[in-house]
PDB file of C-alpha atoms in Angstrom:
ATOM      1  CA  MET V   1     112.278  88.155  68.997  1.00  0.00           C
ATOM      2  CA  ASN V   2     114.803  90.900  68.372  1.00  0.00           C
ATOM      3  CA  ARG V   3     118.469  89.988  67.985  1.00  0.00           C
ATOM      4  CA  PHE V   4     119.426  90.959  71.548  1.00  0.00           C
ATOM      5  CA  ALA V   5     116.669  88.876  73.118  1.00  0.00           C
ATOM      6  CA  ALA V   6     117.481  85.952  70.829  1.00  0.00           C
ATOM      7  CA  GLY V   7     121.159  86.186  71.773  1.00  0.00           C
ATOM      8  CA  CYS V   8     120.294  86.195  75.478  1.00  0.00           C
ATOM      9  CA  ALA V   9     118.039  83.162  75.032  1.00  0.00           C
ATOM     10  CA  ASP V  10     120.758  81.242  73.169  1.00  0.00           C
ATOM     11  CA  SER V  11     123.345  82.164  75.801  1.00  0.00           C
ATOM     12  CA  ALA V  12     120.981  80.982  78.545  1.00  0.00           C
ATOM     13  CA  VAL V  13     120.699  77.591  76.852  1.00  0.00           C
ATOM     14  CA  MET V  14     124.498  77.286  76.698  1.00  0.00           C
ATOM     15  CA  PHE V  15     124.731  78.405  80.318  1.00  0.00           C
ATOM     16  CA  ARG V  16     122.383  75.628  81.413  1.00  0.00           C
ATOM     17  CA  ARG V  17     124.407  73.149  79.365  1.00  0.00           C
ATOM     18  CA  ALA V  18     127.683  74.207  81.025  1.00  0.00           C
ATOM     19  CA  LEU V  19     126.076  74.278  84.462  1.00  0.00           C
ATOM     20  CA  ARG V  20     124.697  70.750  84.102  1.00  0.00           C
ATOM     21  CA  ARG V  21     128.126  69.479  83.122  1.00  0.00           C
ATOM     22  CA  THR V  22     129.681  71.160  86.143  1.00  0.00           C
ATOM     23  CA  VAL V  23     127.050  69.807  88.540  1.00  0.00           C
ATOM     24  CA  ARG V  24     127.641  66.299  87.235  1.00  0.00           C
ATOM     25  CA  GLY V  25     131.359  66.640  87.981  1.00  0.00           C
ATOM     26  CA  ARG V  26     130.939  66.264  91.725  1.00  0.00           C
ATOM     27  CA  ASP V  27     134.660  65.816  92.315  1.00  0.00           C
ATOM     28  CA  THR V  28     135.309  69.226  90.781  1.00  0.00           C
ATOM     29  CA  LEU V  29     132.640  70.864  92.919  1.00  0.00           C
ATOM     30  CA  LEU V  30     134.006  69.202  96.046  1.00  0.00           C
ATOM     31  CA  VAL V  31     137.549  70.389  95.370  1.00  0.00           C
ATOM     32  CA  SER V  32     136.266  73.893  94.569  1.00  0.00           C
ATOM     33  CA  ALA V  33     134.518  74.023  97.951  1.00  0.00           C
ATOM     34  CA  LEU V  34     137.374  72.505  99.967  1.00  0.00           C
ATOM     35  CA  LEU V  35     140.232  74.454  98.421  1.00  0.00           C
ATOM     36  CA  PRO V  36     139.392  77.842  99.982  1.00  0.00           C
ATOM     37  CA  ILE V  37     138.927  76.228 103.390  1.00  0.00           C
ATOM     38  CA  LEU V  38     142.294  74.468 103.239  1.00  0.00           C
ATOM     39  CA  LEU V  39     144.085  77.563 101.941  1.00  0.00           C
ATOM     40  CA  MET V  40     142.599  79.731 104.660  1.00  0.00           C
ATOM     41  CA  LEU V  41     143.599  77.280 107.380  1.00  0.00           C
ATOM     42  CA  LEU V  42     147.101  77.053 105.914  1.00  0.00           C
ATOM     43  CA  PHE V  43     147.765  80.772 105.702  1.00  0.00           C
ATOM     44  CA  VAL V  44     146.052  81.789 108.933  1.00  0.00           C
ATOM     45  CA  TYR V  45     147.325  79.057 111.258  1.00  0.00           C
ATOM     46  CA  VAL V  46     150.628  78.022 109.634  1.00  0.00           C
ATOM     47  CA  PHE V  47     152.016  81.282 108.249  1.00  0.00           C
ATOM     48  CA  GLY V  48     149.879  83.898 109.980  1.00  0.00           C
ATOM     49  CA  GLY V  49     151.695  83.821 113.308  1.00  0.00           C
ATOM     50  CA  ALA V  50     155.012  84.697 111.645  1.00  0.00           C
ATOM     51  CA  ILE V  51     153.703  87.533 109.452  1.00  0.00           C
ATOM     52  CA  GLN V  52     153.052  90.998 110.842  1.00  0.00           C
ATOM     53  CA  VAL V  53     150.717  93.127 108.734  1.00  0.00           C
ATOM     54  CA  GLY V  54     149.374  95.607 111.282  1.00  0.00           C
ATOM     55  CA  MET V  55     145.939  93.972 111.553  1.00  0.00           C
ATOM     56  CA  PRO V  56     144.493  90.522 112.251  1.00  0.00           C
ATOM     57  CA  TYR V  57     146.015  88.298 109.601  1.00  0.00           C
ATOM     58  CA  LEU V  58     142.664  86.734 108.716  1.00  0.00           C
ATOM     59  CA  ASP V  59     141.291  90.177 107.806  1.00  0.00           C
ATOM     60  CA  TYR V  60     144.381  90.874 105.713  1.00  0.00           C
ATOM     61  CA  VAL V  61     144.603  87.565 103.850  1.00  0.00           C
ATOM     62  CA  LEU V  62     140.908  87.086 103.030  1.00  0.00           C
ATOM     63  CA  PRO V  63     140.960  89.029  99.707  1.00  0.00           C
ATOM     64  CA  GLY V  64     144.029  87.048  98.643  1.00  0.00           C
ATOM     65  CA  ILE V  65     142.222  83.766  99.282  1.00  0.00           C
ATOM     66  CA  VAL V  66     139.327  85.027  97.162  1.00  0.00           C
ATOM     67  CA  LEU V  67     141.691  85.813  94.292  1.00  0.00           C
ATOM     68  CA  LEU V  68     143.454  82.449  94.543  1.00  0.00           C
ATOM     69  CA  CYS V  69     140.201  80.510  94.462  1.00  0.00           C
ATOM     70  CA  THR V  70     138.965  82.577  91.526  1.00  0.00           C
ATOM     71  CA  GLY V  71     142.147  81.578  89.707  1.00  0.00           C
ATOM     72  CA  PHE V  72     141.471  77.926  90.434  1.00  0.00           C
ATOM     73  CA  GLY V  73     137.927  78.313  89.144  1.00  0.00           C
ATOM     74  CA  ALA V  74     139.356  79.852  85.980  1.00  0.00           C
ATOM     75  CA  SER V  75     141.167  76.601  85.212  1.00  0.00           C
ATOM     76  CA  ILE V  76     137.815  74.765  85.210  1.00  0.00           C
ATOM     77  CA  THR V  77     136.356  77.315  82.791  1.00  0.00           C
ATOM     78  CA  ALA V  78     139.383  77.216  80.476  1.00  0.00           C
ATOM     79  CA  THR V  79     139.356  73.412  80.391  1.00  0.00           C
ATOM     80  CA  GLY V  80     135.626  73.344  79.609  1.00  0.00           C
ATOM     81  CA  VAL V  81     136.022  75.813  76.748  1.00  0.00           C
ATOM     82  CA  ALA V  82     138.992  73.916  75.299  1.00  0.00           C
ATOM     83  CA  THR V  83     137.110  70.619  75.530  1.00  0.00           C
ATOM     84  CA  ASP V  84     134.192  72.038  73.551  1.00  0.00           C
ATOM     85  CA  VAL V  85     136.353  73.760  70.960  1.00  0.00           C
ATOM     86  CA  HIS V  86     138.363  70.623  70.232  1.00  0.00           C
ATOM     87  CA  SER V  87     135.303  68.397  69.922  1.00  0.00           C
ATOM     88  CA  ALA V  88     132.733  68.044  67.180  1.00  0.00           C
ATOM     89  CA  ALA V  89     130.148  69.837  69.340  1.00  0.00           C
ATOM     90  CA  VAL V  90     131.352  73.304  68.423  1.00  0.00           C
ATOM     91  CA  ASP V  91     131.089  72.503  64.694  1.00  0.00           C
ATOM     92  CA  ARG V  92     127.499  71.433  65.249  1.00  0.00           C
ATOM     93  CA  PHE V  93     126.727  74.643  67.128  1.00  0.00           C
ATOM     94  CA  ARG V  94     128.143  76.698  64.254  1.00  0.00           C
ATOM     95  CA  THR V  95     125.621  75.149  61.845  1.00  0.00           C
ATOM     96  CA  LEU V  96     122.651  76.098  64.022  1.00  0.00           C
ATOM     97  CA  PRO V  97     120.792  79.436  63.721  1.00  0.00           C
ATOM     98  CA  ILE V  98     121.986  80.676  67.125  1.00  0.00           C
ATOM     99  CA  TYR V  99     123.940  83.638  68.422  1.00  0.00           C
ATOM    100  CA  ARG V 100     127.496  83.094  67.224  1.00  0.00           C
ATOM    101  CA  GLN V 101     129.153  83.582  70.616  1.00  0.00           C
ATOM    102  CA  ALA V 102     126.461  81.933  72.745  1.00  0.00           C
ATOM    103  CA  LEU V 103     128.832  79.074  73.579  1.00  0.00           C
ATOM    104  CA  LEU V 104     131.411  81.471  75.016  1.00  0.00           C
ATOM    105  CA  ALA V 105     128.793  83.509  76.857  1.00  0.00           C
ATOM    106  CA  GLY V 106     127.382  80.335  78.412  1.00  0.00           C
ATOM    107  CA  HIS V 107     130.790  79.216  79.652  1.00  0.00           C
ATOM    108  CA  ALA V 108     131.558  82.692  80.985  1.00  0.00           C
ATOM    109  CA  LEU V 109     128.264  82.999  82.840  1.00  0.00           C
ATOM    110  CA  GLU V 110     128.642  79.520  84.337  1.00  0.00           C
ATOM    111  CA  GLY V 111     132.164  80.395  85.477  1.00  0.00           C
ATOM    112  CA  VAL V 112     130.969  83.613  87.110  1.00  0.00           C
ATOM    113  CA  VAL V 113     128.138  81.848  88.959  1.00  0.00           C
ATOM    114  CA  ARG V 114     130.406  79.015  90.121  1.00  0.00           C
ATOM    115  CA  ASN V 115     133.156  81.352  91.292  1.00  0.00           C
ATOM    116  CA  LEU V 116     130.707  83.575  93.146  1.00  0.00           C
ATOM    117  CA  GLY V 117     129.468  80.449  94.930  1.00  0.00           C
ATOM    118  CA  VAL V 118     133.055  79.703  95.973  1.00  0.00           C
ATOM    119  CA  VAL V 119     133.429  83.289  97.229  1.00  0.00           C
ATOM    120  CA  VAL V 120     130.355  82.794  99.424  1.00  0.00           C
ATOM    121  CA  VAL V 121     132.014  79.682 100.865  1.00  0.00           C
ATOM    122  CA  VAL V 122     135.198  81.670 101.527  1.00  0.00           C
ATOM    123  CA  PHE V 123     133.400  84.419 103.432  1.00  0.00           C
ATOM    124  CA  GLY V 124     131.228  81.941 105.309  1.00  0.00           C
ATOM    125  CA  PHE V 125     134.222  79.978 106.549  1.00  0.00           C
ATOM    126  CA  ALA V 126     136.091  83.200 107.350  1.00  0.00           C
ATOM    127  CA  ALA V 127     133.154  84.195 109.564  1.00  0.00           C
ATOM    128  CA  VAL V 128     133.468  80.841 111.351  1.00  0.00           C
ATOM    129  CA  LEU V 129     137.168  81.562 111.986  1.00  0.00           C
ATOM    130  CA  GLY V 130     136.310  84.952 113.469  1.00  0.00           C
ATOM    131  CA  PHE V 131     136.268  87.437 110.607  1.00  0.00           C
ATOM    132  CA  ARG V 132     134.057  90.430 111.311  1.00  0.00           C
ATOM    133  CA  THR V 133     133.788  93.292 108.869  1.00  0.00           C
ATOM    134  CA  GLY V 134     134.141  96.821 110.153  1.00  0.00           C
ATOM    135  CA  ALA V 135     132.429  98.274 107.106  1.00  0.00           C
ATOM    136  CA  GLY V 136     128.900  99.537 106.809  1.00  0.00           C
ATOM    137  CA  LEU V 137     126.513  98.889 103.959  1.00  0.00           C
ATOM    138  CA  PRO V 138     128.380 101.154 101.472  1.00  0.00           C
ATOM    139  CA  GLY V 139     131.630  99.308 102.189  1.00  0.00           C
ATOM    140  CA  LEU V 140     130.016  95.914 101.781  1.00  0.00           C
ATOM    141  CA  LEU V 141     128.416  96.940  98.495  1.00  0.00           C
ATOM    142  CA  THR V 142     131.758  98.282  97.281  1.00  0.00           C
ATOM    143  CA  ALA V 143     133.507  95.033  98.202  1.00  0.00           C
ATOM    144  CA  ALA V 144     130.769  93.003  96.489  1.00  0.00           C
ATOM    145  CA  GLY V 145     131.097  95.091  93.330  1.00  0.00           C
ATOM    146  CA  ILE V 146     134.872  94.653  93.233  1.00  0.00           C
ATOM    147  CA  VAL V 147     134.521  90.894  93.733  1.00  0.00           C
ATOM    148  CA  LEU V 148     131.972  90.687  90.913  1.00  0.00           C
ATOM    149  CA  LEU V 149     134.197  92.646  88.535  1.00  0.00           C
ATOM    150  CA  LEU V 150     137.219  90.556  89.524  1.00  0.00           C
ATOM    151  CA  VAL V 151     135.388  87.285  88.894  1.00  0.00           C
ATOM    152  CA  LEU V 152     134.099  88.579  85.554  1.00  0.00           C
ATOM    153  CA  ALA V 153     137.593  89.642  84.460  1.00  0.00           C
ATOM    154  CA  VAL V 154     139.269  86.381  85.463  1.00  0.00           C
ATOM    155  CA  THR V 155     136.516  84.325  83.831  1.00  0.00           C
ATOM    156  CA  TRP V 156     136.797  86.050  80.447  1.00  0.00           C
ATOM    157  CA  ILE V 157     140.582  85.694  80.547  1.00  0.00           C
ATOM    158  CA  ALA V 158     140.064  81.984  81.246  1.00  0.00           C
ATOM    159  CA  VAL V 159     137.719  81.710  78.240  1.00  0.00           C
ATOM    160  CA  ALA V 160     140.416  83.280  76.045  1.00  0.00           C
ATOM    161  CA  MET V 161     143.015  80.869  77.413  1.00  0.00           C
ATOM    162  CA  GLY V 162     140.728  77.939  76.673  1.00  0.00           C
ATOM    163  CA  LEU V 163     140.437  79.074  73.059  1.00  0.00           C
ATOM    164  CA  LEU V 164     144.178  79.656  72.775  1.00  0.00           C
ATOM    165  CA  ALA V 165     145.241  76.263  74.151  1.00  0.00           C
ATOM    166  CA  ARG V 166     145.793  73.341  71.816  1.00  0.00           C
ATOM    167  CA  THR V 167     144.493  70.783  74.326  1.00  0.00           C
ATOM    168  CA  PRO V 168     142.229  70.890  77.405  1.00  0.00           C
ATOM    169  CA  GLU V 169     145.215  69.925  79.568  1.00  0.00           C
ATOM    170  CA  ALA V 170     147.199  72.879  78.267  1.00  0.00           C
ATOM    171  CA  ALA V 171     144.245  75.181  78.956  1.00  0.00           C
ATOM    172  CA  GLY V 172     144.284  74.192  82.624  1.00  0.00           C
ATOM    173  CA  GLY V 173     148.034  74.789  82.732  1.00  0.00           C
ATOM    174  CA  PHE V 174     147.755  78.268  81.231  1.00  0.00           C
ATOM    175  CA  THR V 175     145.574  79.425  84.105  1.00  0.00           C
ATOM    176  CA  TYR V 176     148.281  78.658  86.650  1.00  0.00           C
ATOM    177  CA  ALA V 177     149.719  82.009  85.637  1.00  0.00           C
ATOM    178  CA  ILE V 178     146.614  83.607  87.167  1.00  0.00           C
ATOM    179  CA  MET V 179     147.129  81.653  90.391  1.00  0.00           C
ATOM    180  CA  PHE V 180     150.776  82.738  90.554  1.00  0.00           C
ATOM    181  CA  VAL V 181     150.028  86.474  90.345  1.00  0.00           C
ATOM    182  CA  PRO V 182     148.679  86.860  93.936  1.00  0.00           C
ATOM    183  CA  TYR V 183     151.920  85.526  95.428  1.00  0.00           C
ATOM    184  CA  VAL V 184     153.853  88.452  93.949  1.00  0.00           C
ATOM    185  CA  SER V 185     151.497  91.096  95.312  1.00  0.00           C
ATOM    186  CA  SER V 186     150.131  92.362  98.609  1.00  0.00           C
ATOM    187  CA  ALA V 187     147.869  89.301  98.938  1.00  0.00           C
ATOM    188  CA  PHE V 188     149.765  87.627 101.788  1.00  0.00           C
ATOM    189  CA  VAL V 189     152.470  90.080 102.910  1.00  0.00           C
ATOM    190  CA  ARG V 190     152.960  93.803 102.680  1.00  0.00           C
ATOM    191  CA  THR V 191     155.018  94.783  99.674  1.00  0.00           C
ATOM    192  CA  GLU V 192     157.305  96.865 101.932  1.00  0.00           C
ATOM    193  CA  SER V 193     158.943  93.619 103.044  1.00  0.00           C
ATOM    194  CA  MET V 194     160.001  92.741  99.470  1.00  0.00           C
ATOM    195  CA  PRO V 195     163.325  93.637  97.787  1.00  0.00           C
ATOM    196  CA  PRO V 196     163.104  96.948  95.892  1.00  0.00           C
ATOM    197  CA  TRP V 197     163.254  95.329  92.443  1.00  0.00           C
ATOM    198  CA  LEU V 198     160.400  92.971  93.299  1.00  0.00           C
ATOM    199  CA  ARG V 199     158.372  95.560  95.176  1.00  0.00           C
ATOM    200  CA  GLY V 200     158.205  97.743  92.053  1.00  0.00           C
ATOM    201  CA  PHE V 201     156.525  94.930  90.166  1.00  0.00           C
ATOM    202  CA  ALA V 202     154.249  93.961  93.066  1.00  0.00           C
ATOM    203  CA  ASP V 203     152.992  97.513  93.559  1.00  0.00           C
ATOM    204  CA  HIS V 204     152.159  98.079  89.900  1.00  0.00           C
ATOM    205  CA  GLN V 205     150.566  94.830  88.847  1.00  0.00           C
ATOM    206  CA  PRO V 206     146.745  94.438  88.827  1.00  0.00           C
ATOM    207  CA  ALA V 207     146.374  92.264  91.928  1.00  0.00           C
ATOM    208  CA  THR V 208     147.757  94.755  94.470  1.00  0.00           C
ATOM    209  CA  PRO V 209     145.335  97.673  93.825  1.00  0.00           C
ATOM    210  CA  ILE V 210     142.397  95.270  93.492  1.00  0.00           C
ATOM    211  CA  LEU V 211     143.229  93.523  96.764  1.00  0.00           C
ATOM    212  CA  GLY V 212     143.899  96.830  98.502  1.00  0.00           C
ATOM    213  CA  ALA V 213     140.513  98.219  97.489  1.00  0.00           C
ATOM    214  CA  MET V 214     138.727  95.033  98.538  1.00  0.00           C
ATOM    215  CA  ARG V 215     140.562  94.922 101.877  1.00  0.00           C
ATOM    216  CA  GLY V 216     139.841  98.571 102.592  1.00  0.00           C
ATOM    217  CA  ALA V 217     136.156  98.151 101.772  1.00  0.00           C
ATOM    218  CA  LEU V 218     135.786  95.065 103.993  1.00  0.00           C
ATOM    219  CA  THR V 219     137.615  96.489 107.009  1.00  0.00           C
ATOM    220  CA  GLY V 220     136.167  99.979 106.749  1.00  0.00           C
ATOM    221  CA  ALA V 221     139.644 101.463 106.321  1.00  0.00           C
ATOM    222  CA  GLY V 222     138.857 102.845 102.889  1.00  0.00           C
ATOM    223  CA  GLY V 223     141.103 102.653  99.865  1.00  0.00           C
ATOM    224  CA  GLU V 224     141.524 103.597  96.233  1.00  0.00           C
ATOM    225  CA  VAL V 225     138.577 102.007  94.453  1.00  0.00           C
ATOM    226  CA  VAL V 226     138.954 103.646  91.032  1.00  0.00           C
ATOM    227  CA  PRO V 227     142.247 101.918  90.062  1.00  0.00           C
ATOM    228  CA  ALA V 228     140.780  98.555  91.082  1.00  0.00           C
ATOM    229  CA  VAL V 229     137.645  99.117  88.996  1.00  0.00           C
ATOM    230  CA  LEU V 230     139.691 100.263  86.004  1.00  0.00           C
ATOM    231  CA  TRP V 231     141.979  97.227  86.215  1.00  0.00           C
ATOM    232  CA  CYS V 232     139.045  94.821  86.472  1.00  0.00           C
ATOM    233  CA  ALA V 233     137.097  96.486  83.673  1.00  0.00           C
ATOM    234  CA  GLY V 234     140.166  96.631  81.441  1.00  0.00           C
ATOM    235  CA  LEU V 235     141.037  92.970  82.010  1.00  0.00           C
ATOM    236  CA  ALA V 236     137.433  91.876  81.438  1.00  0.00           C
ATOM    237  CA  LEU V 237     137.265  93.854  78.184  1.00  0.00           C
ATOM    238  CA  ALA V 238     140.619  92.483  77.032  1.00  0.00           C
ATOM    239  CA  GLY V 239     139.525  88.924  77.835  1.00  0.00           C
ATOM    240  CA  TYR V 240     136.226  89.355  76.007  1.00  0.00           C
ATOM    241  CA  CYS V 241     137.814  90.899  72.909  1.00  0.00           C
ATOM    242  CA  ALA V 242     140.523  88.217  72.812  1.00  0.00           C
ATOM    243  CA  SER V 243     137.887  85.499  73.172  1.00  0.00           C
ATOM    244  CA  ALA V 244     135.774  86.902  70.348  1.00  0.00           C
ATOM    245  CA  ALA V 245     138.786  87.234  68.057  1.00  0.00           C
ATOM    246  CA  LEU V 246     140.113  83.737  68.807  1.00  0.00           C
ATOM    247  CA  PHE V 247     136.680  82.147  68.368  1.00  0.00           C
ATOM    248  CA  ALA V 248     136.204  83.899  65.020  1.00  0.00           C
ATOM    249  CA  ARG V 249     139.665  82.823  63.866  1.00  0.00           C
ATOM    250  CA  ARG V 250     138.905  79.193  64.740  1.00  0.00           C
ATOM    251  CA  GLY V 251     135.819  79.442  62.571  1.00  0.00           C
TER     252      GLY V 251
END
């Protein structure tokens, strides 16, 4: 086998290992499935009636729910990485003739698959509540691509946080910063309603252009896709490079 094929095979083994551990943690899977449902009910039926956004609030808030749940999924990934790094397992893996970063790739791939499953739950429950997309096939494909890039970016950042943390508990705490970002963006209210000093930050942080592009693609209203793609790609690359550097330093 050439080096690329061997690396893919090793990463697939680590992916199956991480996936089995996640499947065995049924409580974690249950919370991951219930969280988006509870958040959607909270924002749509508790806050939605008091917030005017110029469109049905469910249509507006759906991308924000996706981002929040991706942030929660990142905490699971970061904790799993930190648990492996601070155990004897990672030392054993280093002695084996396998792709050096297969462990990280396995965790990242498992996180992407798990988070995409949560996104499917989010959209399924939104459809039950009455969400109907006004976009055609190009819009749906655009939205799907943005979601995939977003999940990939958040997952690699979570892997880096897991390597940076000194304990698994700290790794889970680090990812709360990801979950805080959507609240200071256009996820739940229009930024025009914010004070000028806060609106400047909200308009120029990564979440707002990403959410705007996703919302425009889903509703058929259009939107700036390029800034969202650049933000996602840049964050994913930064997370990957940070993960590789931190893993090498720990070695």
